[in-house]
Tab-separated table of C-alpha atoms in Angstrom:
chain	number	residue	atom	x	y	z
A	1	UNK	CA	-4.835	-8.225	-22.144
A	2	UNK	CA	-3.085	-4.467	-22.974
A	3	UNK	CA	-3.543	-1.929	-19.834
A	4	UNK	CA	-2.987	2.038	-20.880
A	5	UNK	CA	-1.288	3.925	-18.682
A	6	UNK	CA	-1.778	8.179	-19.103
A	7	UNK	CA	0.341	10.775	-16.584
A	8	UNK	CA	-0.074	14.315	-17.419
A	9	UNK	CA	3.380	15.996	-17.141
A	10	UNK	CA	4.562	19.706	-16.337
A	11	UNK	CA	8.511	20.237	-14.778
A	12	UNK	CA	8.064	16.589	-13.398
A	13	UNK	CA	11.784	16.725	-12.677
A	14	UNK	CA	14.381	14.286	-12.444
A	15	UNK	CA	12.301	12.049	-9.660
A	16	UNK	CA	10.373	11.352	-13.132
A	17	UNK	CA	12.751	8.460	-13.328
A	18	UNK	CA	10.954	6.770	-10.133
A	19	UNK	CA	7.840	6.601	-11.345
A	20	UNK	CA	8.794	5.419	-14.909
A	21	UNK	CA	11.261	2.706	-13.795
A	22	UNK	CA	8.487	1.350	-11.308
A	23	UNK	CA	6.025	1.313	-14.112
A	24	UNK	CA	8.128	-0.889	-16.761
A	25	UNK	CA	8.896	-2.947	-13.640
A	26	UNK	CA	5.368	-4.043	-12.716
A	27	UNK	CA	4.327	-7.669	-12.928
A	28	UNK	CA	1.366	-8.011	-15.051
A	29	UNK	CA	0.121	-10.610	-17.619
A	30	UNK	CA	-0.539	-8.675	-20.954
A	31	UNK	CA	1.017	-5.831	-23.174
A	32	UNK	CA	1.610	-2.304	-21.468
A	33	UNK	CA	0.923	1.097	-23.136
A	34	UNK	CA	2.217	4.423	-21.492
A	35	UNK	CA	1.066	7.498	-22.733
A	36	UNK	CA	2.343	11.122	-21.180
A	37	UNK	CA	0.807	14.287	-21.800
A	38	UNK	CA	3.502	16.994	-21.512
A	39	UNK	CA	2.037	20.542	-20.866
A	40	UNK	CA	4.757	23.039	-21.484
A	41	UNK	CA	8.005	20.962	-19.075
A	42	UNK	CA	10.895	22.757	-19.247
A	43	UNK	CA	13.197	21.225	-17.659
A	44	UNK	CA	13.887	18.261	-19.547
A	45	UNK	CA	10.973	15.899	-18.838
A	46	UNK	CA	10.281	15.340	-22.337
A	47	UNK	CA	13.733	14.660	-22.730
A	48	UNK	CA	13.325	12.064	-19.926
A	49	UNK	CA	10.094	10.835	-21.007
A	50	UNK	CA	11.785	9.977	-24.205
A	51	UNK	CA	14.223	7.428	-22.973
A	52	UNK	CA	11.484	4.790	-22.297
A	53	UNK	CA	8.942	3.437	-24.684
A	54	UNK	CA	6.252	5.747	-24.183
A	55	UNK	CA	4.148	7.706	-26.638
A	56	UNK	CA	3.966	11.484	-26.230
A	57	UNK	CA	1.543	14.068	-26.829
A	58	UNK	CA	2.904	17.540	-26.395
A	59	UNK	CA	0.285	20.518	-25.239
A	60	UNK	CA	0.989	24.199	-24.547
A	61	UNK	CA	0.571	24.869	-21.056
A	62	UNK	CA	-2.566	27.021	-21.677
A	63	UNK	CA	-5.149	24.111	-22.796
A	64	UNK	CA	-3.595	21.847	-19.586
A	65	UNK	CA	-7.211	21.135	-18.008
A	66	UNK	CA	-7.201	18.384	-15.362
A	67	UNK	CA	-10.344	16.657	-16.786
A	68	UNK	CA	-9.845	17.458	-20.472
A	69	UNK	CA	-6.099	16.549	-20.499
A	70	UNK	CA	-7.071	13.329	-19.338
A	71	UNK	CA	-9.567	12.971	-21.767
A	72	UNK	CA	-6.539	13.871	-24.481
A	73	UNK	CA	-4.674	11.217	-23.109
A	74	UNK	CA	-6.947	8.360	-22.924
A	75	UNK	CA	-8.688	9.303	-26.466
A	76	UNK	CA	-5.865	7.094	-28.240
A	77	UNK	CA	-5.286	4.299	-25.298
A	78	UNK	CA	-6.127	0.919	-26.850
A	79	UNK	CA	-6.713	-0.748	-23.716
A	80	UNK	CA	-9.780	-1.755	-21.898
A	81	UNK	CA	-8.703	-0.725	-18.848
A	82	UNK	CA	-6.843	2.780	-18.559
A	83	UNK	CA	-4.847	3.860	-15.730
A	84	UNK	CA	-4.465	7.417	-14.229
A	85	UNK	CA	-1.857	8.178	-12.740
A	86	UNK	CA	0.543	10.910	-11.623
A	87	UNK	CA	4.019	12.542	-12.386
A	88	UNK	CA	5.089	12.327	-8.744
A	89	UNK	CA	3.270	8.779	-7.854
A	90	UNK	CA	5.475	6.119	-7.345
A	91	UNK	CA	4.347	2.796	-7.683
A	92	UNK	CA	5.561	1.000	-4.361
A	93	UNK	CA	5.870	-2.767	-5.654
A	94	UNK	CA	5.768	-5.146	-8.612
A	95	UNK	CA	1.899	-5.843	-7.814
A	96	UNK	CA	1.000	-2.046	-8.371
A	97	UNK	CA	-0.668	-2.269	-11.286
A	98	UNK	CA	-1.743	-6.181	-10.721
A	99	UNK	CA	-3.556	-5.151	-8.033
A	100	UNK	CA	-5.122	-2.271	-9.570
A	101	UNK	CA	-6.401	-3.793	-12.955
A	102	UNK	CA	-7.993	-7.286	-10.997
A	103	UNK	CA	-10.971	-6.056	-9.545
A	104	UNK	CA	-12.112	-4.665	-12.932
A	105	UNK	CA	-11.523	-7.536	-14.367
A	106	UNK	CA	-13.371	-9.166	-12.203
A	107	UNK	CA	-16.614	-7.359	-11.803
A	108	UNK	CA	-18.238	-5.898	-14.693
A	109	UNK	CA	-19.996	-3.331	-12.765
A	110	UNK	CA	-17.146	-1.859	-10.736
A	111	UNK	CA	-16.349	0.703	-13.282
A	112	UNK	CA	-13.072	2.294	-11.113
A	113	UNK	CA	-10.665	1.443	-8.561
A	114	UNK	CA	-8.081	3.898	-6.883
A	115	UNK	CA	-4.729	3.089	-4.903
A	116	UNK	CA	-3.809	3.479	-1.750
A	117	UNK	CA	-1.137	6.438	-1.302
A	118	UNK	CA	1.508	6.355	1.289
A	119	UNK	CA	3.229	9.662	2.393
A	120	UNK	CA	6.721	9.815	1.445
A	121	UNK	CA	9.554	9.452	4.273
A	122	UNK	CA	10.090	12.811	4.635
A	123	UNK	CA	6.751	14.157	4.945
A	124	UNK	CA	5.753	16.285	7.745
A	125	UNK	CA	3.355	15.029	10.748
A	126	UNK	CA	0.668	17.155	9.261
A	127	UNK	CA	0.618	14.915	5.805
A	128	UNK	CA	0.850	11.828	7.612
A	129	UNK	CA	-1.632	12.765	9.760
A	130	UNK	CA	-4.227	14.101	7.374
A	131	UNK	CA	-3.722	10.591	4.897
A	132	UNK	CA	-5.297	8.570	7.652
A	133	UNK	CA	-7.938	11.119	8.044
A	134	UNK	CA	-8.864	11.218	4.296
A	135	UNK	CA	-8.581	7.560	4.469
A	136	UNK	CA	-6.423	7.255	1.464
A	137	UNK	CA	-3.406	5.251	3.121
A	138	UNK	CA	-6.157	2.775	4.694
A	139	UNK	CA	-5.886	-1.021	5.226
A	140	UNK	CA	-8.903	-1.640	4.655
A	141	UNK	CA	-10.746	-2.136	1.352
A	142	UNK	CA	-14.026	0.061	0.826
A	143	UNK	CA	-16.733	-0.571	-1.949
A	144	UNK	CA	-18.671	2.580	-2.902
A	145	UNK	CA	-22.255	2.186	-4.123
A	146	UNK	CA	-25.267	3.506	-3.840
A	147	UNK	CA	-27.523	1.529	-2.453
A	148	UNK	CA	-30.566	3.420	-1.399
A	149	UNK	CA	-31.332	6.151	-3.739
A	150	UNK	CA	-33.271	8.286	-1.319
A	151	UNK	CA	-30.744	7.942	1.805
A	152	UNK	CA	-28.403	9.193	-0.916
A	153	UNK	CA	-30.836	12.308	-2.395
A	154	UNK	CA	-30.903	13.403	1.622
A	155	UNK	CA	-27.257	13.547	2.272
A	156	UNK	CA	-25.628	17.630	2.377
A	157	UNK	CA	-23.240	18.566	-0.227
A	158	UNK	CA	-20.524	17.726	1.630
A	159	UNK	CA	-21.301	14.307	2.687
A	160	UNK	CA	-21.863	13.720	-0.699
A	161	UNK	CA	-18.591	14.462	-1.529
A	162	UNK	CA	-17.023	12.655	1.053
A	163	UNK	CA	-19.293	9.567	-0.089
A	164	UNK	CA	-18.205	10.199	-3.718
A	165	UNK	CA	-14.544	10.048	-3.238
A	166	UNK	CA	-12.280	8.636	-5.510
A	167	UNK	CA	-8.450	10.067	-6.558
A	168	UNK	CA	-6.569	10.074	-9.615
A	169	UNK	CA	-3.401	9.978	-8.074
A	170	UNK	CA	-3.699	6.133	-9.184
A	171	UNK	CA	-6.817	4.824	-10.441
A	172	UNK	CA	-7.989	2.611	-12.899
A	173	UNK	CA	-10.984	2.822	-14.808
A	174	UNK	CA	-13.181	0.845	-17.428
A	175	UNK	CA	-12.429	2.787	-20.737
A	176	UNK	CA	-16.161	1.584	-22.016
A	177	UNK	CA	-17.289	3.668	-19.134
A	178	UNK	CA	-15.694	6.293	-19.967
A	179	UNK	CA	-16.421	6.891	-23.127
A	180	UNK	CA	-19.854	6.754	-21.744
A	181	UNK	CA	-18.693	9.283	-18.975
A	182	UNK	CA	-15.655	11.081	-20.232
A	183	UNK	CA	-14.397	13.439	-17.092
A	184	UNK	CA	-15.884	16.586	-17.201
A	185	UNK	CA	-13.246	19.773	-18.233
A	186	UNK	CA	-12.691	20.632	-14.551
A	187	UNK	CA	-9.921	23.036	-13.600
A	188	UNK	CA	-9.807	20.752	-9.706
A	189	UNK	CA	-11.745	17.674	-8.890
A	190	UNK	CA	-12.435	15.922	-12.144
A	191	UNK	CA	-11.859	12.546	-10.577
A	192	UNK	CA	-14.459	13.441	-7.652
A	193	UNK	CA	-16.764	14.462	-10.404
A	194	UNK	CA	-16.892	11.469	-12.763
A	195	UNK	CA	-17.055	9.410	-9.407
A	196	UNK	CA	-20.367	11.074	-8.949
A	197	UNK	CA	-21.785	10.679	-11.982
A	198	UNK	CA	-20.375	7.051	-12.266
A	199	UNK	CA	-22.295	6.100	-9.042
A	200	UNK	CA	-25.187	7.979	-9.993
A	201	UNK	CA	-25.971	5.992	-12.937
A	202	UNK	CA	-25.567	2.631	-10.809
A	203	UNK	CA	-22.105	1.742	-10.855
A	204	UNK	CA	-19.561	0.972	-8.405
A	205	UNK	CA	-16.250	2.262	-6.982
A	206	UNK	CA	-13.516	0.649	-5.207
A	207	UNK	CA	-10.755	1.663	-2.935
A	208	UNK	CA	-7.821	-0.997	-2.728
A	209	UNK	CA	-5.064	-0.852	-0.662
A	210	UNK	CA	-3.256	-3.838	-2.340
A	211	UNK	CA	-2.708	-1.423	-4.804
A	212	UNK	CA	-0.078	0.987	-3.728
A	213	UNK	CA	1.807	4.244	-4.768
A	214	UNK	CA	4.022	6.620	-2.570
A	215	UNK	CA	2.893	10.024	-2.879
A	216	UNK	CA	2.814	13.580	-0.663
A	217	UNK	CA	3.757	16.658	-1.475
A	218	UNK	CA	5.391	20.032	0.327
A	219	UNK	CA	3.852	23.095	-1.345
A	220	UNK	CA	4.948	26.258	-0.813
A	221	UNK	CA	2.046	27.877	1.827
A	222	UNK	CA	0.408	30.272	-1.581
A	223	UNK	CA	-0.144	26.864	-3.223
A	224	UNK	CA	-1.952	25.028	-0.347
A	225	UNK	CA	-3.928	28.370	0.100
A	226	UNK	CA	-4.756	28.570	-3.542
A	227	UNK	CA	-5.698	24.700	-4.100
A	228	UNK	CA	-8.052	25.442	-1.074
A	229	UNK	CA	-9.682	28.200	-2.607
A	230	UNK	CA	-10.406	26.539	-5.708
A	231	UNK	CA	-11.598	23.464	-3.829
A	232	UNK	CA	-14.079	25.480	-2.047
A	233	UNK	CA	-15.457	26.531	-5.762
A	234	UNK	CA	-15.470	23.685	-7.762
A	235	UNK	CA	-17.074	21.518	-5.367
A	236	UNK	CA	-19.973	23.170	-4.722
A	237	UNK	CA	-20.557	23.276	-8.117
A	238	UNK	CA	-20.414	19.332	-8.665
A	239	UNK	CA	-22.975	19.290	-6.400
A	240	UNK	CA	-25.320	22.644	-7.156
A	241	UNK	CA	-24.797	22.933	-3.777
A	242	UNK	CA	-26.934	25.675	-2.213
A	243	UNK	CA	-24.041	27.758	-0.448
A	244	UNK	CA	-25.407	30.623	2.529
A	245	UNK	CA	-23.331	33.911	1.096
A	246	UNK	CA	-21.095	35.810	3.861
A	247	UNK	CA	-21.309	39.268	4.813
A	248	UNK	CA	-18.127	41.526	3.665
A	249	UNK	CA	-16.774	42.100	7.550
A	250	UNK	CA	-16.999	38.130	7.328
A	251	UNK	CA	-14.944	37.998	4.642
A	252	UNK	CA	-12.645	40.712	5.548
A	253	UNK	CA	-12.016	39.050	8.947
A	254	UNK	CA	-11.050	35.573	7.288
A	255	UNK	CA	-8.279	37.162	4.634
A	256	UNK	CA	-6.766	39.051	7.429
A	257	UNK	CA	-6.207	36.559	9.739
A	258	UNK	CA	-4.573	34.287	6.718
A	259	UNK	CA	-2.366	37.262	5.661
A	260	UNK	CA	-1.542	37.515	9.242
A	261	UNK	CA	-0.332	34.166	9.437
A	262	UNK	CA	0.866	33.478	5.940
A	263	UNK	CA	3.243	37.126	6.455
A	264	UNK	CA	4.036	35.007	10.100
A	265	UNK	CA	4.552	31.438	8.422
A	266	UNK	CA	2.139	30.449	11.346
A	267	UNK	CA	3.989	31.666	14.430
A	268	UNK	CA	2.431	34.838	15.149
A	269	UNK	CA	-0.586	32.982	17.167
A	270	UNK	CA	1.393	30.063	18.363
A	271	UNK	CA	2.792	31.066	22.197
A	272	UNK	CA	6.867	29.416	22.391
A	273	UNK	CA	7.497	26.901	25.633
A	274	UNK	CA	9.064	30.016	27.115
A	275	UNK	CA	5.615	32.068	26.670
A	276	UNK	CA	3.449	29.502	27.698
A	277	UNK	CA	3.281	30.367	31.573
A	278	UNK	CA	3.009	33.829	30.581
A	279	UNK	CA	0.005	33.133	28.791
A	280	UNK	CA	-1.551	31.175	31.372
A	281	UNK	CA	-0.430	33.864	33.756
A	282	UNK	CA	-2.331	37.178	31.792
A	283	UNK	CA	-5.034	35.133	30.126
A	284	UNK	CA	-6.330	37.767	28.131
A	285	UNK	CA	-9.675	38.959	27.526
A	286	UNK	CA	-9.579	36.669	24.121
A	287	UNK	CA	-8.482	33.297	25.510
A	288	UNK	CA	-9.726	30.354	27.116
A	289	UNK	CA	-11.734	32.145	29.857
A	290	UNK	CA	-13.762	34.474	27.328
A	291	UNK	CA	-14.491	31.243	24.947
A	292	UNK	CA	-16.351	29.631	27.866
A	293	UNK	CA	-17.945	33.039	28.947
A	294	UNK	CA	-21.484	34.118	27.805
A	295	UNK	CA	-19.873	36.711	25.222
A	296	UNK	CA	-18.324	33.780	23.394
A	297	UNK	CA	-19.713	31.851	20.098
A	298	UNK	CA	-19.391	28.759	21.410
A	299	UNK	CA	-22.789	27.194	23.094
A	300	UNK	CA	-23.487	30.457	23.839
A	301	UNK	CA	-27.094	29.043	25.641
A	302	UNK	CA	-25.474	26.432	27.982
A	303	UNK	CA	-23.921	26.906	31.265
A	304	UNK	CA	-19.950	27.484	32.067
A	305	UNK	CA	-20.357	23.971	33.546
A	306	UNK	CA	-21.914	22.530	30.296
A	307	UNK	CA	-19.469	24.634	28.127
A	308	UNK	CA	-16.420	23.328	29.921
A	309	UNK	CA	-17.525	19.481	29.644
A	310	UNK	CA	-17.961	19.937	25.591
A	311	UNK	CA	-14.395	21.430	26.134
A	312	UNK	CA	-12.815	18.356	27.838
A	313	UNK	CA	-14.904	15.899	25.298
A	314	UNK	CA	-14.097	17.771	22.479
A	315	UNK	CA	-10.636	18.059	23.080
A	316	UNK	CA	-9.530	15.036	25.679
A	317	UNK	CA	-11.839	12.355	25.245
A	318	UNK	CA	-10.964	10.812	22.184
A	319	UNK	CA	-7.518	10.322	22.736
A	320	UNK	CA	-7.667	9.096	26.229
A	321	UNK	CA	-8.075	5.086	26.030
A	322	UNK	CA	-6.178	5.214	22.607
A	323	UNK	CA	-2.281	6.318	23.694
A	324	UNK	CA	-0.110	5.823	26.667
A	325	UNK	CA	2.249	8.472	27.792
A	326	UNK	CA	2.427	6.564	31.221
A	327	UNK	CA	1.915	10.121	33.632
A	328	UNK	CA	-1.026	9.933	35.831
A	329	UNK	CA	-3.566	12.913	36.811
A	330	UNK	CA	-1.391	14.110	39.498
A	331	UNK	CA	1.354	14.645	37.057
A	332	UNK	CA	-0.996	16.834	35.082
A	333	UNK	CA	-2.564	18.983	37.770
A	334	UNK	CA	1.728	19.779	38.484
A	335	UNK	CA	2.034	21.187	34.821
A	336	UNK	CA	2.352	24.999	34.311
A	337	UNK	CA	-1.406	24.796	33.533
A	338	UNK	CA	-2.179	23.995	37.175
A	339	UNK	CA	-2.539	27.902	37.706
A	340	UNK	CA	-5.849	27.217	34.877
A	341	UNK	CA	-7.397	25.716	38.003
A	342	UNK	CA	-7.597	28.803	40.125
A	343	UNK	CA	-9.280	31.033	37.009
A	344	UNK	CA	-12.338	32.025	38.950
A	345	UNK	CA	-15.275	30.627	37.809
A	346	UNK	CA	-13.942	27.775	36.089
A	347	UNK	CA	-10.725	26.398	38.246
A	348	UNK	CA	-13.572	24.535	40.245
A	349	UNK	CA	-15.178	23.175	37.143
A	350	UNK	CA	-11.732	22.032	35.633
A	351	UNK	CA	-10.652	19.908	38.757
A	352	UNK	CA	-13.994	18.212	39.420
A	353	UNK	CA	-14.467	17.415	35.766
A	354	UNK	CA	-10.710	16.284	35.879
A	355	UNK	CA	-10.813	13.989	38.761
A	356	UNK	CA	-14.231	12.718	38.151
A	357	UNK	CA	-13.673	11.965	34.345
A	358	UNK	CA	-9.948	11.929	33.845
A	359	UNK	CA	-8.285	10.187	36.372
A	360	UNK	CA	-5.383	9.057	33.941
A	361	UNK	CA	-5.321	12.118	32.149
A	362	UNK	CA	-1.751	12.347	30.983
A	363	UNK	CA	-0.132	16.056	30.691
A	364	UNK	CA	1.076	16.087	27.025
A	365	UNK	CA	-2.728	15.902	26.067
A	366	UNK	CA	-3.877	18.572	28.713
A	367	UNK	CA	-0.872	21.237	27.483
A	368	UNK	CA	-1.551	20.315	23.732
A	369	UNK	CA	-5.132	21.104	24.261
A	370	UNK	CA	-4.561	23.859	26.221
A	371	UNK	CA	-2.061	25.180	23.282
A	372	UNK	CA	-4.249	24.616	20.241
A	373	UNK	CA	-7.358	26.282	22.044
A	374	UNK	CA	-5.146	29.257	22.861
A	375	UNK	CA	-3.901	30.058	18.873
A	376	UNK	CA	-7.646	29.159	18.167
A	377	UNK	CA	-8.942	31.492	20.872
A	378	UNK	CA	-7.103	34.810	19.762
A	379	UNK	CA	-10.130	34.743	16.450
A	380	UNK	CA	-12.954	32.951	18.650
A	381	UNK	CA	-14.495	36.024	19.895
A	382	UNK	CA	-16.770	37.173	17.152
A	383	UNK	CA	-14.629	38.357	14.481
A	384	UNK	CA	-14.642	35.015	12.747
A	385	UNK	CA	-17.563	33.263	11.594
A	386	UNK	CA	-19.285	30.280	14.196
A	387	UNK	CA	-19.141	27.937	11.502
A	388	UNK	CA	-15.156	28.907	10.496
A	389	UNK	CA	-14.160	28.673	14.215
A	390	UNK	CA	-15.823	25.435	15.007
A	391	UNK	CA	-14.641	23.830	11.916
A	392	UNK	CA	-10.810	25.167	12.887
A	393	UNK	CA	-11.547	23.479	15.911
A	394	UNK	CA	-13.038	19.995	14.675
A	395	UNK	CA	-9.602	19.929	12.432
A	396	UNK	CA	-6.919	21.128	15.225
A	397	UNK	CA	-8.537	18.400	17.628
A	398	UNK	CA	-7.067	15.566	15.215
A	399	UNK	CA	-3.410	16.872	15.627
A	400	UNK	CA	-3.997	16.369	19.581
A	401	UNK	CA	-1.167	15.394	20.805
A	402	UNK	CA	1.397	16.465	18.675
A	403	UNK	CA	5.128	17.181	18.001
A	404	UNK	CA	5.446	20.556	19.967
A	405	UNK	CA	8.067	21.664	16.683
A	406	UNK	CA	5.142	20.809	14.113
A	407	UNK	CA	2.342	23.029	15.913
A	408	UNK	CA	3.191	26.003	14.036
A	409	UNK	CA	2.863	23.925	10.600
A	410	UNK	CA	-0.500	22.233	11.572
A	411	UNK	CA	-1.966	25.749	12.708
A	412	UNK	CA	-1.125	27.271	8.678
A	413	UNK	CA	-2.102	24.214	7.047
A	414	UNK	CA	-5.483	23.860	8.900
A	415	UNK	CA	-5.705	27.745	8.706
A	416	UNK	CA	-5.184	27.625	5.202
A	417	UNK	CA	-7.233	24.451	4.379
A	418	UNK	CA	-10.331	25.513	5.815
A	419	UNK	CA	-10.353	29.484	5.667
A	420	UNK	CA	-9.319	29.047	1.875
A	421	UNK	CA	-12.530	26.598	0.767
A	422	UNK	CA	-14.796	29.203	3.006
A	423	UNK	CA	-13.950	31.838	1.255
A	424	UNK	CA	-14.037	29.779	-2.197
A	425	UNK	CA	-17.472	28.581	-1.218
A	426	UNK	CA	-18.215	32.068	-1.086
A	427	UNK	CA	-17.052	33.129	-4.259
A	428	UNK	CA	-19.539	29.979	-5.409
A	429	UNK	CA	-22.451	31.611	-3.977
A	430	UNK	CA	-22.044	35.481	-5.030
A	431	UNK	CA	-21.856	33.508	-8.699
A	432	UNK	CA	-24.980	31.349	-7.895
A	433	UNK	CA	-26.854	34.416	-7.169
A	434	UNK	CA	-25.367	36.928	-9.227
A	435	UNK	CA	-23.467	38.847	-6.547
A	436	UNK	CA	-20.524	41.088	-7.305
A	437	UNK	CA	-18.411	41.364	-4.008
A	438	UNK	CA	-15.362	43.968	-3.753
A	439	UNK	CA	-14.300	42.049	-1.132
A	440	UNK	CA	-14.470	38.520	-2.790
A	441	UNK	CA	-13.013	40.361	-5.710
A	442	UNK	CA	-9.986	42.077	-3.886
A	443	UNK	CA	-9.482	38.480	-1.935
A	444	UNK	CA	-9.445	36.140	-5.493
A	445	UNK	CA	-6.730	38.208	-7.052
A	446	UNK	CA	-4.871	38.104	-3.974
A	447	UNK	CA	-4.776	34.491	-3.653
A	448	UNK	CA	-4.655	33.668	-7.477
A	449	UNK	CA	-2.650	36.158	-8.475
A	450	UNK	CA	-0.695	36.391	-5.617
A	451	UNK	CA	-0.571	40.276	-4.518
A	452	UNK	CA	0.921	41.466	-1.461
A	453	UNK	CA	-2.212	42.153	0.253
A	454	UNK	CA	-6.052	41.319	0.318
């Protein structure tokens, strides 16, 4: 059996040694063919690749595209099973390749398999947590197939994108199916688009945690924002989504917040430990009580007590019972956040809700909850669209509790990801409707060309 491995490269650096060494140390029955497609490296990547038994294809940088470059590498490949790998994904052991290929050999209806990803040891808290949320670090295998066509058709485009998840960080596909379904010429998410096409043709896909690579990134904020924006434009296109337009005022509010926070490194809205008590004492108009008031975009039709209970459910309930911190309710109520219980109109509701429902609530959970709400509430009073604010909260909730020193990074990661995607989706919606927005044009130039201000 011949297996072909395709690796697109651009300035992979000396760490590319790790990837290539791990590939050629694999325990696999049969022959191995490695094809490197380099798109203009200037750091010695090409010279490094030539030290190994690989086939090298060189293209100019302007010809690179995630879909078409992989097609270019697959075209001359001779193996029936084709492995797609990125330059900085390092096989975690000697059985990575065998465990990636075996499912394809055993099941003719299986079009592709993708690997488990383990973040690098130096990866930050946000990255490790997001890998868990995405499911790419799960130890449980998952078979993906469309069993009920009508149920699949009824899914929203966001749900379909989640259902069709596939990753070319480390994957294997059947070359005979690739001939029928080559990767589309996309600048992003070519693996998602290919998986959608394969599933809709009746094939199955598999997530195999037995095949594992070590892979994660620490990208500059500008690069993260650019990727999020591109994802927002491309993924709705893949699913031909009907995305709602946004008012220019909302676009400006989102871009202004991004600009402010990127300039401040995520610190602008994050209270320091020394300022937290002042934050609670002052309780400015845009803070927690305002979120629970009638003028808030949050559940404006509900009573204050109902909104308070929702806050507790959303920010705390999922954590209680799953983690132990060894502190009691009395310790929580003795913290600096005790002042919140004396806020007119909501203090008694908070106190009652605590005693009735969260007798073993821990001070750390409560303090983190309030901290994230304080960050969010500055822009939750109407300056941002309600759906954007909701999604910011939903993501932030995933990181409670969090190490205090990681909070600025978590906030900026979430903000960049959520708002970057929403701006990209707005650009896609405008394009579909033939609309021209000077605000969107300025924002896109700022994001993609790294101009100083949107």
